[in-house]
mmCIF file of C-alpha atoms in Angstrom:
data_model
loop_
_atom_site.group_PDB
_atom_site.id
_atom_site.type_symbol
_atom_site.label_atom_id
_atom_site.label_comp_id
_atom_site.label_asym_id
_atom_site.label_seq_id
_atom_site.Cartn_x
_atom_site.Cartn_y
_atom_site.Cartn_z
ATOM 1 C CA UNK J 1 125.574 59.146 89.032
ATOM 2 C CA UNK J 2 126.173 62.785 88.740
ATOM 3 C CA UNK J 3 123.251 64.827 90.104
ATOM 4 C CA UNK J 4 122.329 68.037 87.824
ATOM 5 C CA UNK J 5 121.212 70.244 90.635
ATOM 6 C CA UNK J 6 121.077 74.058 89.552
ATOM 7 C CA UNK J 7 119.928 76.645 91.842
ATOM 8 C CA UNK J 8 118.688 79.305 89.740
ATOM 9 C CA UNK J 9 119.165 83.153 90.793
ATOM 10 C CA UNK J 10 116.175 85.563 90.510
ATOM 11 C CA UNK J 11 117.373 88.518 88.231
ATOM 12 C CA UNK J 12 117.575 92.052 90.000
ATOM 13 C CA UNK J 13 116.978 95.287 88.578
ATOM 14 C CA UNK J 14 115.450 97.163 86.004
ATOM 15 C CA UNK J 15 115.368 94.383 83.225
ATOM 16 C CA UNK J 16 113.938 91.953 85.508
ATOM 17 C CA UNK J 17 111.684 89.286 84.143
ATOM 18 C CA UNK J 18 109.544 87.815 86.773
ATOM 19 C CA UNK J 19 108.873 84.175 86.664
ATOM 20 C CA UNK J 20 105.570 82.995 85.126
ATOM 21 C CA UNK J 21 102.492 82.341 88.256
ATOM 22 C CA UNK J 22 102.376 78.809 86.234
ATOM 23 C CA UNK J 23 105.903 78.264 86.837
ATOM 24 C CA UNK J 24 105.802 78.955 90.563
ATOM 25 C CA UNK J 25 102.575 77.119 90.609
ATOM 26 C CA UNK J 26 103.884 73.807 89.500
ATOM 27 C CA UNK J 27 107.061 74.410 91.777
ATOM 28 C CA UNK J 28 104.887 74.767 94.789
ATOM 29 C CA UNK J 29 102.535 71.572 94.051
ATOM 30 C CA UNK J 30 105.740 69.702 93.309
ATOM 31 C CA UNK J 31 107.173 70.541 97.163
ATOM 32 C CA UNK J 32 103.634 69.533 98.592
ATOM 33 C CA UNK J 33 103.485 66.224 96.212
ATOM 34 C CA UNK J 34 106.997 65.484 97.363
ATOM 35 C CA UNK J 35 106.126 66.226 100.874
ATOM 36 C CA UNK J 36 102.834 63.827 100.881
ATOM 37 C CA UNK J 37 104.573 61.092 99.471
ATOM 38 C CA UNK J 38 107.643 61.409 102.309
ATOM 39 C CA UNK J 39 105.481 61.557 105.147
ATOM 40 C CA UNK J 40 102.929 58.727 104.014
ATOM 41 C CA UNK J 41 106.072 55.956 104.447
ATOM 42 C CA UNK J 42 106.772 54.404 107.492
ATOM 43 C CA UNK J 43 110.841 54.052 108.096
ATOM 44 C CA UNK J 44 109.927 50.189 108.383
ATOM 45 C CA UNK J 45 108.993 50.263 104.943
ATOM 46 C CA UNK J 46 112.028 50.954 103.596
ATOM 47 C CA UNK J 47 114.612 49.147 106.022
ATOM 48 C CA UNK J 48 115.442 52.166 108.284
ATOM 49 C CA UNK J 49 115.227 52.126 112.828
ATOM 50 C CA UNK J 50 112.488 54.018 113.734
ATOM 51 C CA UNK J 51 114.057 54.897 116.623
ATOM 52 C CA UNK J 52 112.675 56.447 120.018
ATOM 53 C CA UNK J 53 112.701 60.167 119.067
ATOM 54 C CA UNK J 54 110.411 60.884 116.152
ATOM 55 C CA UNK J 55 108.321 63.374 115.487
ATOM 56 C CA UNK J 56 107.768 63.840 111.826
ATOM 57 C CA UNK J 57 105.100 61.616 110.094
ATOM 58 C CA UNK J 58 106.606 59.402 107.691
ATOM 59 C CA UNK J 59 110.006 59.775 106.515
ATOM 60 C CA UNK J 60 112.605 62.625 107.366
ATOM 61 C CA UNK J 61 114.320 64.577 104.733
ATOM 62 C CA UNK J 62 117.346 63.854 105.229
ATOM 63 C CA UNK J 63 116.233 60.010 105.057
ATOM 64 C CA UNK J 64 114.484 60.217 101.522
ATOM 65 C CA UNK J 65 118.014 62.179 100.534
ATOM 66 C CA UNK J 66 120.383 59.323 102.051
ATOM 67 C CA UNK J 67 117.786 56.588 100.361
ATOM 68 C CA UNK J 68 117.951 58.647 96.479
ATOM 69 C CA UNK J 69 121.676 59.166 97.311
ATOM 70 C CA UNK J 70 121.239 63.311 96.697
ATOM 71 C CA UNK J 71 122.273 65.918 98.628
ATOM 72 C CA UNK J 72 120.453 66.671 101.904
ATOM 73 C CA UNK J 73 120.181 70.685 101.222
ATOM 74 C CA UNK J 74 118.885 70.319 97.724
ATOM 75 C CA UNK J 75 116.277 67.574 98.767
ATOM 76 C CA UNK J 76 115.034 70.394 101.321
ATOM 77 C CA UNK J 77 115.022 72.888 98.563
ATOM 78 C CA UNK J 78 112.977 70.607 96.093
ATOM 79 C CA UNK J 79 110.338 70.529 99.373
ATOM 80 C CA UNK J 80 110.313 74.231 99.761
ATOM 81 C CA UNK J 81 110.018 75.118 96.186
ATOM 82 C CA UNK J 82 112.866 76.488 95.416
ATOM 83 C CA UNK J 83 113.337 77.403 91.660
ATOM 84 C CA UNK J 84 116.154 74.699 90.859
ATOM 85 C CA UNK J 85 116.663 72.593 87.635
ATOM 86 C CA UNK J 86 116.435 68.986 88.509
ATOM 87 C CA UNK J 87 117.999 66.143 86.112
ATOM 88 C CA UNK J 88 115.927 63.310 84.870
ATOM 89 C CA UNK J 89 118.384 61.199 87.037
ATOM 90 C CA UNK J 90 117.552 62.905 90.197
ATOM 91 C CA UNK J 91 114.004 62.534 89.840
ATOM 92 C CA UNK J 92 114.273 58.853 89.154
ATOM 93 C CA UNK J 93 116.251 58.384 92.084
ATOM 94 C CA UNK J 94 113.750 60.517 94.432
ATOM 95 C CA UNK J 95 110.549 58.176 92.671
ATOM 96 C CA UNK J 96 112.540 54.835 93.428
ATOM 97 C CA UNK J 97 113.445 56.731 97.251
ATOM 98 C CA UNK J 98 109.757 57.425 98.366
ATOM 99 C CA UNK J 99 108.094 54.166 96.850
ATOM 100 C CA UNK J 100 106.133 55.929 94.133
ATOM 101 C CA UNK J 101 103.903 53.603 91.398
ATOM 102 C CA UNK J 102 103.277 54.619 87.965
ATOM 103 C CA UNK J 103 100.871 57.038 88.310
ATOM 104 C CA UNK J 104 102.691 59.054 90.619
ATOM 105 C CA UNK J 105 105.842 58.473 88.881
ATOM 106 C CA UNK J 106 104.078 60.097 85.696
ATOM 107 C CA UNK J 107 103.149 63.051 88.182
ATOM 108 C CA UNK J 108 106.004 63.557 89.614
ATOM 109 C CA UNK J 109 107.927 64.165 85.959
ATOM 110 C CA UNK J 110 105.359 65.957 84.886
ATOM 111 C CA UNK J 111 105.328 68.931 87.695
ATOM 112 C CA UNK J 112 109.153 69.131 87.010
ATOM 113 C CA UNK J 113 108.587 69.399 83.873
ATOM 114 C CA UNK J 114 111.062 66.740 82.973
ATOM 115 C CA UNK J 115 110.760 63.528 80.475
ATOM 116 C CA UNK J 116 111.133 60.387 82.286
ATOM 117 C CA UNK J 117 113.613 58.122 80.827
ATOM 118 C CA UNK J 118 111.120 55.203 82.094
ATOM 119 C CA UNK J 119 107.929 56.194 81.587
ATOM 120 C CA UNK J 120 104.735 54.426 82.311
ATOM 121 C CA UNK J 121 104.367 51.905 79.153
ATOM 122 C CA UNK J 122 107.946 50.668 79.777
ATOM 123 C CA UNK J 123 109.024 50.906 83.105
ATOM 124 C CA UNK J 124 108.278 46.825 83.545
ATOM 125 C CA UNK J 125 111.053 45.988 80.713
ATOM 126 C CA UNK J 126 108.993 43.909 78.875
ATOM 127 C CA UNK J 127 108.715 44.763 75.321
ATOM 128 C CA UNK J 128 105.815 43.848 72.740
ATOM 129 C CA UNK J 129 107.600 40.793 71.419
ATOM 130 C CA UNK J 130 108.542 39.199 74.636
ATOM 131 C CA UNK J 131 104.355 39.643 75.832
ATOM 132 C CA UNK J 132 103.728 37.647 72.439
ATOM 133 C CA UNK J 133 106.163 35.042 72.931
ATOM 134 C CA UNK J 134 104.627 34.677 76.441
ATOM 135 C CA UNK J 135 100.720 34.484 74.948
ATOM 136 C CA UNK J 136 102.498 31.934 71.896
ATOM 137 C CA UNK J 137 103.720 29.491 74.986
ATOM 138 C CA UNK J 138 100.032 28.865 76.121
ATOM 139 C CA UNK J 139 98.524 26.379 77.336
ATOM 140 C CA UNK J 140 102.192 25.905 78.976
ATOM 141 C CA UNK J 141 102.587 28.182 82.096
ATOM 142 C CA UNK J 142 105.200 31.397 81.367
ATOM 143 C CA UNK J 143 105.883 33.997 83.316
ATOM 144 C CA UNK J 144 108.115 37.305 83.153
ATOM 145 C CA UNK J 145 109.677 38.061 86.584
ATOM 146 C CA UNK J 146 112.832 40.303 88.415
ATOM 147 C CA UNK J 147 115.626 38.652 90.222
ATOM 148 C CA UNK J 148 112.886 40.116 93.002
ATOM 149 C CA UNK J 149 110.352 37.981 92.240
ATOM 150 C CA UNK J 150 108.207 40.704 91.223
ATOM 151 C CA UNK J 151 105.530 39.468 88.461
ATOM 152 C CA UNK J 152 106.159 41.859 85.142
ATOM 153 C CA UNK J 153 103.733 40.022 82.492
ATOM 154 C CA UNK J 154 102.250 36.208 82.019
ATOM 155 C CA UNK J 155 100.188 34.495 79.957
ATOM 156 C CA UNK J 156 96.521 33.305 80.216
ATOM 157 C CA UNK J 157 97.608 29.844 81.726
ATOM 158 C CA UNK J 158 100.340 30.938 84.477
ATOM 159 C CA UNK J 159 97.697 33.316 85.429
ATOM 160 C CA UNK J 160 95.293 30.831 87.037
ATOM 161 C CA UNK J 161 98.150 28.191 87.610
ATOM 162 C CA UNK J 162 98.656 29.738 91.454
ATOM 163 C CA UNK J 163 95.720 32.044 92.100
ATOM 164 C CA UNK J 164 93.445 34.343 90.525
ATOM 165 C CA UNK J 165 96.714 36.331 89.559
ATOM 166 C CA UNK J 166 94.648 39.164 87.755
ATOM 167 C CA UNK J 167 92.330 39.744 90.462
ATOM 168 C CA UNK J 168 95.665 40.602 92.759
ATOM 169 C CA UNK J 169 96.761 44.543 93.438
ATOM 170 C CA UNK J 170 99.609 45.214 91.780
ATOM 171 C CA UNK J 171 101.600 45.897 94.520
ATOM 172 C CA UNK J 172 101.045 41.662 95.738
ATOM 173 C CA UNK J 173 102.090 40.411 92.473
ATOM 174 C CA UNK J 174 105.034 39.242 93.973
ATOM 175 C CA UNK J 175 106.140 35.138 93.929
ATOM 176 C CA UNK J 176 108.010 35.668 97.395
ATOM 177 C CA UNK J 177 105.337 37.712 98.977
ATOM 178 C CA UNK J 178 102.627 35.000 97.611
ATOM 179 C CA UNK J 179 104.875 32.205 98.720
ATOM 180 C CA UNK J 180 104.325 33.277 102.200
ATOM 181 C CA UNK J 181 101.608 35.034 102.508
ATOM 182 C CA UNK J 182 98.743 33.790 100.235
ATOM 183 C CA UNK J 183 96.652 30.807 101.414
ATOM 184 C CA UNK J 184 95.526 29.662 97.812
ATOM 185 C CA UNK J 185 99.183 30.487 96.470
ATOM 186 C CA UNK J 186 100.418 28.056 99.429
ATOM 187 C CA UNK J 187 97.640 25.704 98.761
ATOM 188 C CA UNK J 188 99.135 24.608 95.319
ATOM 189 C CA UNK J 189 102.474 24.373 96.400
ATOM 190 C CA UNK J 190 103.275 20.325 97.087
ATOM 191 C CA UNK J 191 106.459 20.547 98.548
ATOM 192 C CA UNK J 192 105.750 24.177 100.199
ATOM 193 C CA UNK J 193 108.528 23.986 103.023
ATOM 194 C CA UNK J 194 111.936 23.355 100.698
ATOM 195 C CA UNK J 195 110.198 25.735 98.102
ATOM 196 C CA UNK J 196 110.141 28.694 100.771
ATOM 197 C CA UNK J 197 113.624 28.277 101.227
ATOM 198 C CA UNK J 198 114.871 28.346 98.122
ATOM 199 C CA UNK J 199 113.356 31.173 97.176
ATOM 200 C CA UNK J 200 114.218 32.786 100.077
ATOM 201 C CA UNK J 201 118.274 31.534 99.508
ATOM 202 C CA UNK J 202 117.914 33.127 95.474
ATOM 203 C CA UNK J 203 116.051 35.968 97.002
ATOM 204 C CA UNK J 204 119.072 36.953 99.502
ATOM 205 C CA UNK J 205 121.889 36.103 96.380
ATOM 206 C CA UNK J 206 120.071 38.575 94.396
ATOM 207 C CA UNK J 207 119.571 40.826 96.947
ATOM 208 C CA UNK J 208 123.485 41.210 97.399
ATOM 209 C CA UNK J 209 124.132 43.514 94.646
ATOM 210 C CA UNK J 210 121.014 45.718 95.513
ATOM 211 C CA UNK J 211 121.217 46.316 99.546
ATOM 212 C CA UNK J 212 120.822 50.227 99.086
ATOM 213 C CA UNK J 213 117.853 49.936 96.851
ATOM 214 C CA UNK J 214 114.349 51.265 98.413
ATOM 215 C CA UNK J 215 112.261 48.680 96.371
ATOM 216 C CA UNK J 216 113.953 45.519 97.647
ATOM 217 C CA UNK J 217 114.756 46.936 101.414
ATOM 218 C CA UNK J 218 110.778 47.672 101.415
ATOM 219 C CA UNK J 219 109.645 43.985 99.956
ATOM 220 C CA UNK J 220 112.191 42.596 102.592
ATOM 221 C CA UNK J 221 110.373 44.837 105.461
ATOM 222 C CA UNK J 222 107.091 43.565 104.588
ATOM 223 C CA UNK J 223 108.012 40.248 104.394
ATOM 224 C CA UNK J 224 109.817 40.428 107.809
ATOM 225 C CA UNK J 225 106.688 41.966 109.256
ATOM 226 C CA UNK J 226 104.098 39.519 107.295
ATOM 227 C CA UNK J 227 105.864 36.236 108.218
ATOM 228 C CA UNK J 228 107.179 34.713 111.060
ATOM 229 C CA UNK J 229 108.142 31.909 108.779
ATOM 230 C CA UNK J 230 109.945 34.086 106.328
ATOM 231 C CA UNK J 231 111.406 35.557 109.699
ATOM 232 C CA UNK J 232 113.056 31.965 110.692
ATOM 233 C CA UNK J 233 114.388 31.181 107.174
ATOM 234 C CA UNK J 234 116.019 34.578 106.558
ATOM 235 C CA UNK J 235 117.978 34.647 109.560
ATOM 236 C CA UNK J 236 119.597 31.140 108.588
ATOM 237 C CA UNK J 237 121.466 33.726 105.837
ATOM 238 C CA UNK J 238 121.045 30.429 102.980
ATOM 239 C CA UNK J 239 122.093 31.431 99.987
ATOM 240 C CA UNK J 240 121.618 29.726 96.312
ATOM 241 C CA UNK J 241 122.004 30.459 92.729
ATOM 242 C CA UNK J 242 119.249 29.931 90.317
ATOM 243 C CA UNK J 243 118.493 26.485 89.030
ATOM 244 C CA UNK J 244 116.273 24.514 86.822
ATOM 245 C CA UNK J 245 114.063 22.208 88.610
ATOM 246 C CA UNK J 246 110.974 20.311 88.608
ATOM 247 C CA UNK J 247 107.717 21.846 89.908
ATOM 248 C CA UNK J 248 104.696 19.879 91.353
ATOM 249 C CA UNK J 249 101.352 21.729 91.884
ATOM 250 C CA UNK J 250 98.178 20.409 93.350
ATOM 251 C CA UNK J 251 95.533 22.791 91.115
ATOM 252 C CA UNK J 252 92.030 22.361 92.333
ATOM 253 C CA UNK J 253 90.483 21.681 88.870
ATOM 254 C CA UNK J 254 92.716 19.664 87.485
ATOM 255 C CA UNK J 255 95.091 17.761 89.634
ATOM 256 C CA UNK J 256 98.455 17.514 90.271
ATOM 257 C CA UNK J 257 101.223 18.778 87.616
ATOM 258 C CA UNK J 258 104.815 18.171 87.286
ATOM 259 C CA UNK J 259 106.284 20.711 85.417
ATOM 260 C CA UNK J 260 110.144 21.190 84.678
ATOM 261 C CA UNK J 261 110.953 25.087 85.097
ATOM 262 C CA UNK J 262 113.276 26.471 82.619
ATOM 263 C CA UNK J 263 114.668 30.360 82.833
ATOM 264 C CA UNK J 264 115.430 31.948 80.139
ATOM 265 C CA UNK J 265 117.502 35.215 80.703
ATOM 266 C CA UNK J 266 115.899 38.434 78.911
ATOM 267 C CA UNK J 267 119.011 40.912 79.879
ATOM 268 C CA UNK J 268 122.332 40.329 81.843
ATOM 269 C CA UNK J 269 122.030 37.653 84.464
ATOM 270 C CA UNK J 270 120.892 38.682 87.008
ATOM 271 C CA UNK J 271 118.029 40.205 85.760
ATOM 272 C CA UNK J 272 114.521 39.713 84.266
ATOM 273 C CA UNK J 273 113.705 36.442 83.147
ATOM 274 C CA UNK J 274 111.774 34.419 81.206
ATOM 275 C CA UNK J 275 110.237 31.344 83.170
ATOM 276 C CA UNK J 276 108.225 28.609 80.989
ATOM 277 C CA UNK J 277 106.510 25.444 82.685
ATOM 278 C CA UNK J 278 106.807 22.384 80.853
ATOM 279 C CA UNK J 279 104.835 19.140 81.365
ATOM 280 C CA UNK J 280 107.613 16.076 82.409
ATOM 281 C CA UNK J 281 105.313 13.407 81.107
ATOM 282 C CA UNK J 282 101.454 13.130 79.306
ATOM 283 C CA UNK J 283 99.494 13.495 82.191
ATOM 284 C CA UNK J 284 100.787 16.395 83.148
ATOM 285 C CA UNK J 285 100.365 17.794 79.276
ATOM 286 C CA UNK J 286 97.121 16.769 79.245
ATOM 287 C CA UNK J 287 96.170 18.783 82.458
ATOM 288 C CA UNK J 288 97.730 21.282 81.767
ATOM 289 C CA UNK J 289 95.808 21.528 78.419
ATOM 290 C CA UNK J 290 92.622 21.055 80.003
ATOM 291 C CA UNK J 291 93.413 24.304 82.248
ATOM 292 C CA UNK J 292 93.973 26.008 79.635
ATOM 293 C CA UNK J 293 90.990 25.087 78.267
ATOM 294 C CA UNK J 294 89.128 26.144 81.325
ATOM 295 C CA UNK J 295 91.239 29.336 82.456
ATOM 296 C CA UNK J 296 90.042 30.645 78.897
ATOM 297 C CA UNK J 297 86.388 29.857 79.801
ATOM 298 C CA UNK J 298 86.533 31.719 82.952
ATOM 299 C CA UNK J 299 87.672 34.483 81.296
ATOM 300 C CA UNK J 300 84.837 34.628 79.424
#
């Protein structure tokens, strides 16, 4: 990725034109934004030693510049609001670098005065279409997700298959970080041991081609921290490639389902997919109905 970094030169002399206050104004709440965000993550967070020797809250400079893969100096110029052009590029890099969510994101493009390329609406990947197809599969259980197991839409049903998935922050809709860390998550799991590690096997495949990345070095960080279990699997270094396989879930109002997983690939593989839940025999259908039935009561 080339970085479109332009340090702009104040004119001199007579037919000087100085810059509007707005214009410095936005620069200077840009270098504070950037400077909040930096100092509010931990190096933990995002895969890096702490070390024995810090001083500065959060994240260094030079750290946020090696993590957005930009240049050190014009990092430290963004911060002291120096009048440079930035590149949509750049800015994406330095939003995926320091963690930001949408919101901030949205903030961030907007002091620089910049268009994001993934704004707000899209930045999940899943267009219209795919959300109806999802709603279309009820009462079977369909879900959108990353190769990092991050939730991007479901239906009505998949939403109450696990847990209360709506009533989650956004930043927890996560299958790995459920998988290990959420008691009613865990509770519906039958077979909860060989599922853990097989997620965690497709989790460290996937991770392969994005070891540099802030997003999955953080959601590996806070799993490490979280879980001692997670801690015992990962350093077996199992890896797996994804598979179709039967499910069994033990839902408290309606039993036990086996359900036959099936991915379907949205982009190139890996990527986000597509993952439908179908019944392997009546029973099952005819639970699965019935929690439909009731998932759509309790939404009232």
């Amino acid at each position: 990725m080339t970085l479109d970094v332009t340090a702009t030169q104040p004119a001199t002399g007579a037919g000087a034109v100085t810059a509007p206050r707005d214009h410095d104004a936005r620069r200077a709440e840009l270098a504070a934004f950037l400077r909040s965000r930096r100092e509010r993550i931990t190096p933990e967070q995002v895969g890096l030693p702490r070390g024995t020797r810090r001083r500065t809250p959060g994240l260094r400079r030079e750290e946020v510049a090696q993590l957005g893969a930009v240049g050190v100096t014009w990092y430290t110029w963004l911060e002291q609001a120096r009048d440079i052009h930035v590149s949509p590029q750049v800015l994406d890099a330095v939003a995926r670098a320091l963690l930001l969510d949408r919101a901030e994101r949205s903030h961030l493009f907007a002091l620089a005065g910049a268009v994001d390329p993934m704004p707000g609406s899209e930045c999940t990947g899943v267009p219209p279409a795919l959300r109806q197809v999802l709603q279309q599969l009820d009462p079977f259980p369909a879900v959108v997700q990353n190769g990092r197991y991050d939730i991007l839409a479901h239906n009505r049903t998949y939403s109450r298959l696990m847990c209360d998935l709506d009533s989650l922050p956004e930043e927890d809709r996560n299958c790995m970080w459920l998988a290990f860390t959420h008691p009613e998550w865990r509770s519906r799991v039958v077979d909860l041991d060989a599922t853990m590690r097989v997620m965690a096997a497709k989790f460290r495949a996937s991770m392969a081609e994005h070891v540099a990345e802030p997003a999955w070095k953080a959601l590996l960080a806070r799993l490490m921290e979280a879980s001692s279990e997670f801690r015992e699997i990962w350093a077996q270094h199992e890896v797996i490639r994804p598979m179709g396989s039967v499910k069994v879930f033990r839902h408290p109002w309606v039993g036990v389902l086996e359900l036959s997983a099936t991915s379907l690939w949205t982009g190139p593989n890996p990527g986000p997919k597509l993952m439908s839940y179908t019944p392997v025999d009546e029973t099952s259908r005819t639970r699965l109905e019935k929690l439909a039935e009731l998932t759509a009561l309790a939404a009232g």
